[in-house]
Steps between C-alpha positions, in 0.01 A plus 500: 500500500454209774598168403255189628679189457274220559683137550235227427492138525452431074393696188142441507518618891669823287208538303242487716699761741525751227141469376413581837724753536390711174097425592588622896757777493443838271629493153649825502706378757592229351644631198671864618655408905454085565738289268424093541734269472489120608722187604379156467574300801433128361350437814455640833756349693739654267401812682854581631704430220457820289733770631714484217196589269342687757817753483525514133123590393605812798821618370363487146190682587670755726784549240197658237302644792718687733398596827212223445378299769371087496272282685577123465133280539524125541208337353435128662176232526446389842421139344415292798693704771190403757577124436864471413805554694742566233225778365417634884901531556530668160297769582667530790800562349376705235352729731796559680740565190273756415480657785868517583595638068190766533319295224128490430315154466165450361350168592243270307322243650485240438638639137439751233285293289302357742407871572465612203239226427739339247455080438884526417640139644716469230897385570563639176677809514411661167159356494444695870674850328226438179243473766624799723509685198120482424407629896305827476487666819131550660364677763306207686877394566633810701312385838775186502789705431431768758620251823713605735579134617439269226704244695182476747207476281415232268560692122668855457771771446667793675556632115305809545620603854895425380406762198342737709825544698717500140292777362473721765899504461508604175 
């Protein structure tokens, strides 16, 4: 058993992540050797403030699963990192907090929904999870969530490539 655990901005970024998880990766897989399990950020910048959970959601899952091993994914929207300092510095940042903890992070830009082809403007957080919750995943998507770079084109995701490199682990 491999555990994913997937730290995302909000819960409808949660739901779209999983639907596109169970559409993309095989379900056998999903139920006998991958176990899910998520973190809500509240927000991007809160990126580096969840060891504490980070460590517990571990311990717990390696206390049932012995000799089990994890991957920890950070799920983020590039917003308007071509235009913005505080976004461009971000990811930045991001990218190099990954990179030194041996994380994974999948990129959406400019976010999820806008991807996804979702009209989902709403500030409203349980009106956006109602919404998310209604997404069915389609194949005319998958050609915007199979970029390498999202951060240099104008809509996409490095989703698929991110869980390529999980499930070839498992």
């Amino acid at each position: 058993m491999k555990l994913w655990l997937f730290l995302v901005e909000g819960n409808s970024d949660k739901i779209y992540v999983d639907k596109i998880i169970k559409y993309y990766v095989k379900s056998e897989k999903l139920k006998k050797e991958i176990k899910l399990e998520w973190i809500i950020l509240d927000g991007k910048y809160n990126y580096n403030k969840k060891d504490k959970q980070i460590n517990q959601k571990i311990d717990k899952f390696k206390n049932q699963n012995r000799n089990s091993d994890y991957e920890i994914i950070y799920v983020i929207d590039l917003d308007k990192c071509r235009n913005n300092e505080k976004d461009r510095t971000f990811l930045v940042d991001i990218k190099k907090f990954v990179q030194k903890n041996k994380y994974k992070l999948i990129k959406n830009n400019k976010n999820i929904e806008m991807i996804l082809k979702i009209d989902n403007k709403s500030k409203n957080k349980k009106e956006k999870v109602k919404i998310a919750e209604k997404f069915i995943m389609k194949e005319s998507i998958e050609k915007y969530l199979r970029i390498e770079e999202p951060e240099n084109v104008s809509i996409g995701s490095n989703i698929f490539q991110i869980l390529d490199i999980l499930e070839s682990g498992v």
